[in-house]
Coordinates of C-alpha atoms in Angstrom, one line a residue:
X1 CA 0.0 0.0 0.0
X2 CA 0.9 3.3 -0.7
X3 CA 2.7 5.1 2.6
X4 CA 1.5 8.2 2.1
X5 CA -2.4 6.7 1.8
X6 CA -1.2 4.9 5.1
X7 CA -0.5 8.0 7.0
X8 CA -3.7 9.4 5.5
X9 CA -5.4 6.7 7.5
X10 CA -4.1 7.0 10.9
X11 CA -4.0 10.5 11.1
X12 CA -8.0 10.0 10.2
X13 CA -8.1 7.6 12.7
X14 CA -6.9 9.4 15.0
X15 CA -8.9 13.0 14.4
X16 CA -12.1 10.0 14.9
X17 CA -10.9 9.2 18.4
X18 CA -10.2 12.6 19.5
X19 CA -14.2 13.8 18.4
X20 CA -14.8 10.4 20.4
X21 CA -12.9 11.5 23.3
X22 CA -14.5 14.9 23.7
X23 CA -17.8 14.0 23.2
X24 CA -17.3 11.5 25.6
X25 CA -16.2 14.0 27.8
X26 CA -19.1 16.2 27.7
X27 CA -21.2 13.4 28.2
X28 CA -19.3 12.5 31.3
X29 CA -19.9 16.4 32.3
X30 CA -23.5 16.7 31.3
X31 CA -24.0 13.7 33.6
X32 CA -23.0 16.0 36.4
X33 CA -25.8 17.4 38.2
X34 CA -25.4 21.4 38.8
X35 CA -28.8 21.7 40.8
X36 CA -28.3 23.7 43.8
X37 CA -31.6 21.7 45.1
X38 CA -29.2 18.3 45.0
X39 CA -27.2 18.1 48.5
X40 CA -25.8 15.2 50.0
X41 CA -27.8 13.3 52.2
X42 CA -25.9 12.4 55.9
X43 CA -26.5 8.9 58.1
X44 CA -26.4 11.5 60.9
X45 CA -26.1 15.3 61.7
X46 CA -24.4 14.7 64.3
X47 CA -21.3 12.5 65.0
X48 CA -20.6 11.8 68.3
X49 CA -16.9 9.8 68.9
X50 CA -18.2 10.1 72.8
X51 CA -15.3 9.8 76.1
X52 CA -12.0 9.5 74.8
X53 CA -8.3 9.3 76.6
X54 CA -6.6 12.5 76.5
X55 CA -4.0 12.1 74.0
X56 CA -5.1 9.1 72.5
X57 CA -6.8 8.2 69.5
X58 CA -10.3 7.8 69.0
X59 CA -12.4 4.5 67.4
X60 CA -13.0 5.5 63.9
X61 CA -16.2 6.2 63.7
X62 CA -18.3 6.7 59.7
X63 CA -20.4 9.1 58.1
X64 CA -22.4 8.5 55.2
X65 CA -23.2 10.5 52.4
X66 CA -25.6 9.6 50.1
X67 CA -26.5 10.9 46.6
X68 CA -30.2 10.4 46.0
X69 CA -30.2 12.5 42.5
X70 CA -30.1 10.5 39.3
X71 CA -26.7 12.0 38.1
X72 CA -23.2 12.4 39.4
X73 CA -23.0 14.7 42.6
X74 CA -19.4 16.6 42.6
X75 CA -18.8 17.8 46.4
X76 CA -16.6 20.7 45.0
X77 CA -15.1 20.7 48.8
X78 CA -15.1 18.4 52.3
X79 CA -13.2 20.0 55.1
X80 CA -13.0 21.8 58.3
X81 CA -14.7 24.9 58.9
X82 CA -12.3 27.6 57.7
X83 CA -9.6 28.5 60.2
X84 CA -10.5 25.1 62.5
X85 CA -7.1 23.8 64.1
X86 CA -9.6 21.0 65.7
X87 CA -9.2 17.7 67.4
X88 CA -10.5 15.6 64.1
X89 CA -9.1 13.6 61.2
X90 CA -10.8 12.4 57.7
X91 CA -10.5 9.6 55.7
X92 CA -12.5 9.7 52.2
X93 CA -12.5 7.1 49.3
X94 CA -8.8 5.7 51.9
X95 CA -7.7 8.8 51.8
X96 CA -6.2 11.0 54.8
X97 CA -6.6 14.3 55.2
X98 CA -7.9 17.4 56.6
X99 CA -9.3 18.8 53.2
X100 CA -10.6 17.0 50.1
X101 CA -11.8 18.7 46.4
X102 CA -14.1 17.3 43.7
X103 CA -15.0 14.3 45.4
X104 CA -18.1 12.1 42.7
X105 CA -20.8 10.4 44.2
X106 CA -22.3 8.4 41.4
X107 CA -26.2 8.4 41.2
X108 CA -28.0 6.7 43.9
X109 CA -24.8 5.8 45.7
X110 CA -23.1 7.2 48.6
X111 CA -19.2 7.1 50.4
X112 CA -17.8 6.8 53.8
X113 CA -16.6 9.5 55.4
X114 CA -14.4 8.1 58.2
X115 CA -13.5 9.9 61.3
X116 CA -11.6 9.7 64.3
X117 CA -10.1 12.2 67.3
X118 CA -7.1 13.1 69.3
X119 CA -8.2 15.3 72.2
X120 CA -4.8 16.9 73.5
X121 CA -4.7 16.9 77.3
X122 CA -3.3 20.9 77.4
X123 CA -6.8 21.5 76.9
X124 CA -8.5 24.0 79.0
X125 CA -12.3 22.5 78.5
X126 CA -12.9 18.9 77.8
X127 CA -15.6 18.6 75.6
X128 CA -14.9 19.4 71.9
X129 CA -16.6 20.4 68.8
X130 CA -16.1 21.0 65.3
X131 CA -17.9 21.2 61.9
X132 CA -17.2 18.8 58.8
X133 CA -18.6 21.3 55.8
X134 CA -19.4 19.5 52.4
X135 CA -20.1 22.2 49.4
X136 CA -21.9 20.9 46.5
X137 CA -23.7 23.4 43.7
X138 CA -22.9 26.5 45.5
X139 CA -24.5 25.3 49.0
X140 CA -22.5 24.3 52.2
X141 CA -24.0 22.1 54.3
X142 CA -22.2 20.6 57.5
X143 CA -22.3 18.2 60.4
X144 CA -21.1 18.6 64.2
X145 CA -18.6 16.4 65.4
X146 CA -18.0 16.0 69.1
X147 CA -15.6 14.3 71.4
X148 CA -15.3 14.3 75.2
X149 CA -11.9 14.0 76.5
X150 CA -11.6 12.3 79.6
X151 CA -8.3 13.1 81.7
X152 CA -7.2 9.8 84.0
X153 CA -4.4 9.3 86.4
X154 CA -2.4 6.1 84.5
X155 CA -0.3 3.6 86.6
X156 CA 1.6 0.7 85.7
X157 CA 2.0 -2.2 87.9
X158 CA 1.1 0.1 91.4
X159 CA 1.5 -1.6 94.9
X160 CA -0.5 -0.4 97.4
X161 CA 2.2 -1.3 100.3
X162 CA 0.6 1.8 102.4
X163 CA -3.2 3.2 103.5
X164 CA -4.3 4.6 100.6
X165 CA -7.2 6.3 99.1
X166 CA -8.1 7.1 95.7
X167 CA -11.0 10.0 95.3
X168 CA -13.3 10.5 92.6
X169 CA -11.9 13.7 91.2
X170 CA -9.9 12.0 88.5
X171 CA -10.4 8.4 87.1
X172 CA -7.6 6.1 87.1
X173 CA -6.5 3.8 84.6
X174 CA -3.9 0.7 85.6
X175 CA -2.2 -0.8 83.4
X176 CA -0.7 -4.4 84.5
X177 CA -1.3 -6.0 88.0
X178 CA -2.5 -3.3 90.8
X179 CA -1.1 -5.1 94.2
X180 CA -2.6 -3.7 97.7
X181 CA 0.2 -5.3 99.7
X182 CA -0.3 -7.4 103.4
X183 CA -1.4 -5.0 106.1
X184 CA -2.2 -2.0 103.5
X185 CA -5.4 -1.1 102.4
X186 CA -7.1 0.6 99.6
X187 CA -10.0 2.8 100.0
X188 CA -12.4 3.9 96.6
X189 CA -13.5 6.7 97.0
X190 CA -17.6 7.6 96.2
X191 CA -18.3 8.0 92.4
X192 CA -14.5 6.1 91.5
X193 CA -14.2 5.2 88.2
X194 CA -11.1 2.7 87.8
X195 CA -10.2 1.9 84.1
X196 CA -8.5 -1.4 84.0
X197 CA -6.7 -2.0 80.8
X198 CA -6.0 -5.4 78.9
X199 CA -4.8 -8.2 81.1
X200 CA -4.4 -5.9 83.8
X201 CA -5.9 -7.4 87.3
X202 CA -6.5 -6.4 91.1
X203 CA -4.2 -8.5 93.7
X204 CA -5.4 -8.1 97.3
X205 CA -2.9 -9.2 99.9
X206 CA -4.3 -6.4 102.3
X207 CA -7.9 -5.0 102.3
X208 CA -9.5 -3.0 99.5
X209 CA -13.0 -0.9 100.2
X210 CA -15.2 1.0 98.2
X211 CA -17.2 3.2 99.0
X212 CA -19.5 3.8 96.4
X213 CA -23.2 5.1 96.7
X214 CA -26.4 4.7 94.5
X215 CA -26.4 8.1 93.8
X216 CA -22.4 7.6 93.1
X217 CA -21.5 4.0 92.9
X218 CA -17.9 2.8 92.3
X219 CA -17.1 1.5 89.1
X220 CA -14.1 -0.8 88.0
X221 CA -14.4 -1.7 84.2
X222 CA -12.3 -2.1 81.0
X223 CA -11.0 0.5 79.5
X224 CA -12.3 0.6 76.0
X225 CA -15.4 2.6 75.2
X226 CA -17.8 3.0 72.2
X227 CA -19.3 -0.1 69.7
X228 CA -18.0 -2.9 68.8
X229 CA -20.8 -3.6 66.4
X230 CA -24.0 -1.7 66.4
X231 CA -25.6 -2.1 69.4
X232 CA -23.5 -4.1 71.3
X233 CA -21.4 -1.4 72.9
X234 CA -18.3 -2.6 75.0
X235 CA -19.4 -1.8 78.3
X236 CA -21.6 -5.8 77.6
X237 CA -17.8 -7.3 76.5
X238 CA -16.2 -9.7 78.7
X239 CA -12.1 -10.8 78.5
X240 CA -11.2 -6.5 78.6
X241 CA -8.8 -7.3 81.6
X242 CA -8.7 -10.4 83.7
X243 CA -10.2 -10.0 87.4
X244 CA -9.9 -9.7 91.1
X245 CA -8.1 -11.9 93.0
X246 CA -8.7 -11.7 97.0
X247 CA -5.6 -13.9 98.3
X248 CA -5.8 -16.1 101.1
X249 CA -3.2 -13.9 103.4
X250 CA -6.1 -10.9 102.1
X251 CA -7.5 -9.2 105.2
X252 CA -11.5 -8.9 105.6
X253 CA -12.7 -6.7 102.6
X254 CA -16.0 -5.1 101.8
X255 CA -17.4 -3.1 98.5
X256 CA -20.2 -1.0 98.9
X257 CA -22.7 0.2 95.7
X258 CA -19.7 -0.9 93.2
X259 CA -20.1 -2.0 89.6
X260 CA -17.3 -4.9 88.6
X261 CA -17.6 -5.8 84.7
X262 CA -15.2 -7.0 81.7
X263 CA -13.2 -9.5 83.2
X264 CA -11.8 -13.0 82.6
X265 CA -12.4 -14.6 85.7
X266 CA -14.4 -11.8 87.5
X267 CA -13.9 -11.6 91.7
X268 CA -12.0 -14.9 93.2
X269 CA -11.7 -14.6 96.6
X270 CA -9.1 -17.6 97.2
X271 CA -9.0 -19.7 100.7
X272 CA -8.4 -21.3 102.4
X273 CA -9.0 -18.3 105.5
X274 CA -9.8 -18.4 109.2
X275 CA -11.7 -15.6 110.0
X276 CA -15.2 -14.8 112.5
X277 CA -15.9 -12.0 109.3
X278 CA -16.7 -12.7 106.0
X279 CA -13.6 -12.5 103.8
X280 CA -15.1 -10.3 101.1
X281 CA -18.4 -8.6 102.0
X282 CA -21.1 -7.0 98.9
X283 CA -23.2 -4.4 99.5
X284 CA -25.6 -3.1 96.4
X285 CA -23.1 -4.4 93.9
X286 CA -23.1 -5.8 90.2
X287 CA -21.0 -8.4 89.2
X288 CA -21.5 -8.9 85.3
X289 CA -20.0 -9.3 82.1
X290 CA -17.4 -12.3 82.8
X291 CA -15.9 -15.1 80.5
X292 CA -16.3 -17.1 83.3
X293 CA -17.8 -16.4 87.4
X294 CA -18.5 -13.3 88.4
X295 CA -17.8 -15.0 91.6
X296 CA -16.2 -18.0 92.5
X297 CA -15.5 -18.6 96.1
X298 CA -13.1 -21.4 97.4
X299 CA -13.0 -22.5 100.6
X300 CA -13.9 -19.0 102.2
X301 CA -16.3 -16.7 103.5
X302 CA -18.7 -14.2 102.0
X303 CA -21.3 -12.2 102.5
X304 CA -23.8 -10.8 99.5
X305 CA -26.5 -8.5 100.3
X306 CA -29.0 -6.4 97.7
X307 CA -25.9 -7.9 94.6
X308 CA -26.7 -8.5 91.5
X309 CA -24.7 -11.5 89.1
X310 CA -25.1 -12.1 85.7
X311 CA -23.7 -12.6 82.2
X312 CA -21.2 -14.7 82.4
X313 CA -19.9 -17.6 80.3
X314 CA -19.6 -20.6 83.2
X315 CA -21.9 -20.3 86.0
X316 CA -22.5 -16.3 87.3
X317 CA -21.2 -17.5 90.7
X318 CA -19.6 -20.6 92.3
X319 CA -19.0 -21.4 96.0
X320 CA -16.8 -24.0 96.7
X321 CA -17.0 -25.2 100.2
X322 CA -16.6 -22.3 102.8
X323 CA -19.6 -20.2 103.8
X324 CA -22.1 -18.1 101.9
X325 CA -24.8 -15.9 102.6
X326 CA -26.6 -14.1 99.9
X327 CA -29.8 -12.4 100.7
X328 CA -32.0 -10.3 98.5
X329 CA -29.5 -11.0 95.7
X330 CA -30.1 -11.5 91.5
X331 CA -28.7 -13.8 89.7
X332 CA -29.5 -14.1 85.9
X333 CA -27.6 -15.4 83.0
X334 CA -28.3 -14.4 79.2
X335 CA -24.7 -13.6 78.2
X336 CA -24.0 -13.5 74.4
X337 CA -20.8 -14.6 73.2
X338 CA -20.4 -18.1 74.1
X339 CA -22.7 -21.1 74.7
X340 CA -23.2 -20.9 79.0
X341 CA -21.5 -23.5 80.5
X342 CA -23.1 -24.0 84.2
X343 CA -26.4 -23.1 86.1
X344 CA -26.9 -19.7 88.0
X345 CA -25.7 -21.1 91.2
X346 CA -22.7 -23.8 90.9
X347 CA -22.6 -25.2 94.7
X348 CA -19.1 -27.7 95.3
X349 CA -17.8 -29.4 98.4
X350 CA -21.1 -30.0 99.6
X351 CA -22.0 -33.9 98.9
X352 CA -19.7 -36.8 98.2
X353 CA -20.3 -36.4 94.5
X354 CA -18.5 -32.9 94.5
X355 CA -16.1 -33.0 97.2
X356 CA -13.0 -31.2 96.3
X357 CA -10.2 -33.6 96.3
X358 CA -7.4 -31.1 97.1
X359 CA -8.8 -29.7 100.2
X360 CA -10.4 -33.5 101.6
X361 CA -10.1 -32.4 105.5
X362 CA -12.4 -29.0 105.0
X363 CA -16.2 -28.9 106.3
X364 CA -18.4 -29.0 103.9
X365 CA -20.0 -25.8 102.5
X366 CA -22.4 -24.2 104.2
X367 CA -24.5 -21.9 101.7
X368 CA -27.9 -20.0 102.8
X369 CA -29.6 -18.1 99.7
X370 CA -33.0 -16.2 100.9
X371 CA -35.5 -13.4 99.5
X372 CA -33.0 -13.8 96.0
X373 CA -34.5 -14.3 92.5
X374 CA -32.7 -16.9 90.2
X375 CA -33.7 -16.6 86.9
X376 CA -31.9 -16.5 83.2
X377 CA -31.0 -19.1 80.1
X378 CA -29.6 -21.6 82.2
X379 CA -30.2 -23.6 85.3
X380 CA -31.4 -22.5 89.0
X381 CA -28.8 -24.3 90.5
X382 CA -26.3 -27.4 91.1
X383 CA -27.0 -29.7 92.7
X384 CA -30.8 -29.6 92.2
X385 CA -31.2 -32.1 95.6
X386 CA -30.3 -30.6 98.4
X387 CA -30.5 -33.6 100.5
X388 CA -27.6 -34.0 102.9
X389 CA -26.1 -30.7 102.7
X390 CA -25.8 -27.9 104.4
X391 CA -27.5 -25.5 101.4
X392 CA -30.5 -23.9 102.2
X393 CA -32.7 -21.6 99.9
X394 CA -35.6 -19.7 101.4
X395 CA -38.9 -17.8 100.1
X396 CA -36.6 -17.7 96.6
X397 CA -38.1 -17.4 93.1
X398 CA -37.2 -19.5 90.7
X399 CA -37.5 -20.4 86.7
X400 CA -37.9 -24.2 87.6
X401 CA -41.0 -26.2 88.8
X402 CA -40.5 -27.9 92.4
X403 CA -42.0 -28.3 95.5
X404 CA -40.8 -27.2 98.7
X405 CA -38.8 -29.4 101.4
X406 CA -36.9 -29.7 103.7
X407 CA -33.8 -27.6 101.9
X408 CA -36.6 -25.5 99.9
X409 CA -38.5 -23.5 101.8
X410 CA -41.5 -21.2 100.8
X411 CA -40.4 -20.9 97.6
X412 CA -42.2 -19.6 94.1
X413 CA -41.3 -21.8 92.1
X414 CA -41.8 -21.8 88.3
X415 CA -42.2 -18.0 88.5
X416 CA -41.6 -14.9 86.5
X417 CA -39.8 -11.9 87.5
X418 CA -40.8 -9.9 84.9
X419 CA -36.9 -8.1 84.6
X420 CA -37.0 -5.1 82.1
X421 CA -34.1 -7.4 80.0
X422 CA -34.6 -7.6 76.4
X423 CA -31.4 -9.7 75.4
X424 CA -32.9 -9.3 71.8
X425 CA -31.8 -5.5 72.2
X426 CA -28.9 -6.0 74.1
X427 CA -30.2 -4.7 77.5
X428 CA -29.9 -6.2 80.3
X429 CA -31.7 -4.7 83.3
X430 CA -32.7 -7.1 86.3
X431 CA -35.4 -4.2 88.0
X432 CA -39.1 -5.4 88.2
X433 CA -41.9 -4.9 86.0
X434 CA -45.2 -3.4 88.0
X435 CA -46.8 -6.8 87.8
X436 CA -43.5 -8.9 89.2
X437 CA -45.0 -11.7 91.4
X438 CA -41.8 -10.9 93.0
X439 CA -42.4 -7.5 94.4
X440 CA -43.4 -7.3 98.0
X441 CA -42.7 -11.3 98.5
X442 CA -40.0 -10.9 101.0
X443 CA -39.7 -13.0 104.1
X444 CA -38.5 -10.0 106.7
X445 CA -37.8 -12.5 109.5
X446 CA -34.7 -13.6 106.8
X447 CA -34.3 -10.2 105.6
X448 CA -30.3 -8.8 106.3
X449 CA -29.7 -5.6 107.2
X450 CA -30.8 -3.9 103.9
X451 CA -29.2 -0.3 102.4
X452 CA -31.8 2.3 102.0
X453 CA -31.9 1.7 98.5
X454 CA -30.9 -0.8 95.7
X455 CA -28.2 0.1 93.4
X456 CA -30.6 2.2 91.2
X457 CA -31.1 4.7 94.2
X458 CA -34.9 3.3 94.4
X459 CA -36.1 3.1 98.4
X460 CA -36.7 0.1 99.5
X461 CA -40.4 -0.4 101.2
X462 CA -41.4 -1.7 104.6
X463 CA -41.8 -5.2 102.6
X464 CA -38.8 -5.4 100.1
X465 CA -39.1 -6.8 96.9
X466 CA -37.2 -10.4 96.3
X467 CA -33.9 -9.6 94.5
X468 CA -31.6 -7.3 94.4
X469 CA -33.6 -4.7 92.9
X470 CA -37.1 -3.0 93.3
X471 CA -39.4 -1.8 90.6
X472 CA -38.2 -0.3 87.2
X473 CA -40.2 3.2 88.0
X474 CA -38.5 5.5 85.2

């Protein structure tokens, strides 16, 4: 062929493609919409990261923004609002940055707008806010982002080898194992919040009390805040840090109105101890959210009045030999993240079946449960015949059918307490509905010295309620 008529050819070819191009251009243009009326469309005006470490990163938390035109939407701009130095960082399309330009949303689509916060602890106020602006068609349109920084006193591997008490005025955070050394003791403070990071635990070799309120209860709990999916939020998590250990050479200790969650193992109070007083003492207290017990006992005394137990992975509590007394007490089972492994009360070293073959030459245990409410997913109790122990259970209610004896005694059995729980929604609240057959059913002949009020600050009447708690009145 002719080179010249070759040339000819491409160069026509080419002039074809380049018309192509553009018009495929202006296509791609006029799919654009220019509408001021089109905006994006946000999953939420408001982003809340919530309580955050000072100095430490936030969760990242998303934004959506959704295009619900039927053509391209070009955000021209999403930033800060002009002249912000705040606390937040983006992410767009895996992108970092404070400031983004021309960013598509195809028709009917949307992106993620990830975000996440420092808040520095120099600080003068706490709380911060800022405003994520998105222009589109000549319109700005924004939404608030907000972040709480929370200031804590951090330790690492603390012993306790003095009296000491820690006050409410600034959380603390412990990192590894906090020891209260032999003949020290550690006093919470009212409205404590301890923050117990991961695998961190509690050692008592001397005495710890809290003294928590309902009106300002002690808390000790994991560390990490926010979701972990939607809905579950990690205040329901077990396995955050690994537990309480009360030690055998532990002097007498007792916790007043105080929330223990997120552990491993939950409270052990380890025998075995000689002692006329109880070797832990609870007072209004929760004990939840464990892989395993919330309590486990062995060998030793204690004392549980107006507690509540629940969600936990093996039985919520389990004495093994020693003395218990729990009166007006909850304990419930509907944990989530594991198939539960024992009934509500696990009682050992009580019959020659379950004898504990380390500790042969120990008394048998001696366990009294009155005016308490066992109720959840799993099993009252074990062993479900009493006969030949010294376990008692008085004027209790319980999920399974029975009939009283000699080790049951004026019990309501088969009954509903009618908890405000909804495991389906992920809350777990053990206070009474108004028709509870277990409001009012007290025996006050068996009835411990009661506090004022249970854990929700709710008075308790001239004929308590069985359980820990009275009726949900909010």
């Amino acid at each position: 062929m002719n080179p010249i008529r070759i040339i000819h050819n491409i160069l026509c070819a080419a002039a074809g493609l380049m018309t192509t191009g553009a018009c495929l251009t202006s296509c791609i243009e006029d799919d654009v919409t220019l509408s001021p009326a089109d905006q994006p469309v946000f999953s939420a005006d408001t982003l809340d990261v919530g309580t955050i470490f000072m100095d430490e990163p936030s969760q990242t938390h998303a934004i959506k923004a959704y295009n619900h035109s039927g053509k391209v939407m070009r955000i021209s701009r999403i930033g800060f609002q002009a002249g912000s130095e705040g606390c937040f960082r983006i992410n767009v399309d895996g992108f970092s940055g404070k400031d983004f330009r021309d960013v598509d949303i195809r028709p009917n689509d949307s992106i993620f707008i990830l975000v996440s916060a420092t808040v520095p602890r120099d600080l003068m106020a706490p709380d911060v806010e800022d405003k994520l602006e998105f222009e589109a068609n000549g319109v700005t349109r924004s939404v608030v982002l907000k972040a709480t920084g929370l200031d804590v006193v951090t330790l690492t591997d603390p012993v306790i080898d003095s009296d000491t008490r820690w006050e409410a005025d600034k959380p603390v955070r412990v990192y590894g194992e906090l020891t209260v050394a032999p003949g020290a003791r550690l006093t919470l403070g009212e409205g404590l919040t301890v923050y117990m990071h991961d695998k961190a635990s509690i050692e008592v070799h001397g005495s710890l009390f809290s003294e928590g309120t309902a009106d300002a209860p002690v808390v000790i709990r994991g560390d990490r805040s926010g979701t972990v999916i939607t809905g579950i939020t990690f205040d329901l998590m077990s396995r955050q840090w690994a537990g309480m250990t009360i030690h055998p050479d532990a002097s007498p200790c007792e916790l007043r109105f105080t929330e223990i969650r997120n552990t491993e193992y939950g409270v052990f109070v380890d025998g075995p101890t000689a002692t006329d007083v109880p070797q832990l003492t609870l007072i209004g207290c929760r004990l939840r959210n464990s892989r395993d017990n919330v309590l486990a006992a062995y060998h030793t005394s204690v004392r549980a009045v107006s507690t509540e137990f629940a969600e936990s992975g093996a039985s919520p509590v389990w004495v093994i030999g020693g003395e218990a007394l729990f009166d007006h007490c909850t304990f419930s089972n509907y944990y989530l993240f594991a198939a539960i492994t024992g009934p509500l009360l696990q009682v050992s070293h009580c019959t020659d079946d379950n004898l504990d073959a380390e500790q042969p030459g120990l008394p048998r245990a001696k366990v009294r449960v009155t005016n308490s409410v066992l109720y959840g997913s799993s099993g009252d109790m074990s062993p479900t015949s009493l006969d030949g122990t010294d376990v008692y259970v008085h004027r209790c209610l319980l999920r399974s059918t029975g009939s009283d004896d000699e080790h049951f005694t004026n019990i309501i059995w088969g009954g509903n307490p009618l908890f405000k729980t909804r495991r389906e929604d992920y809350y777990f609240d053990y206070r009474l509905d108004a028709d509870s057959p277990a409001l009012g059913a007290s025996d006050p002949a068996t009835t411990v010295a009661l506090p004022a009020t249970d854990f929700y600050g709710t008075e308790r009447p001239a004929q308590p309620a069985i359980g820990a708690y009275e009726i949900f009145n909010q």
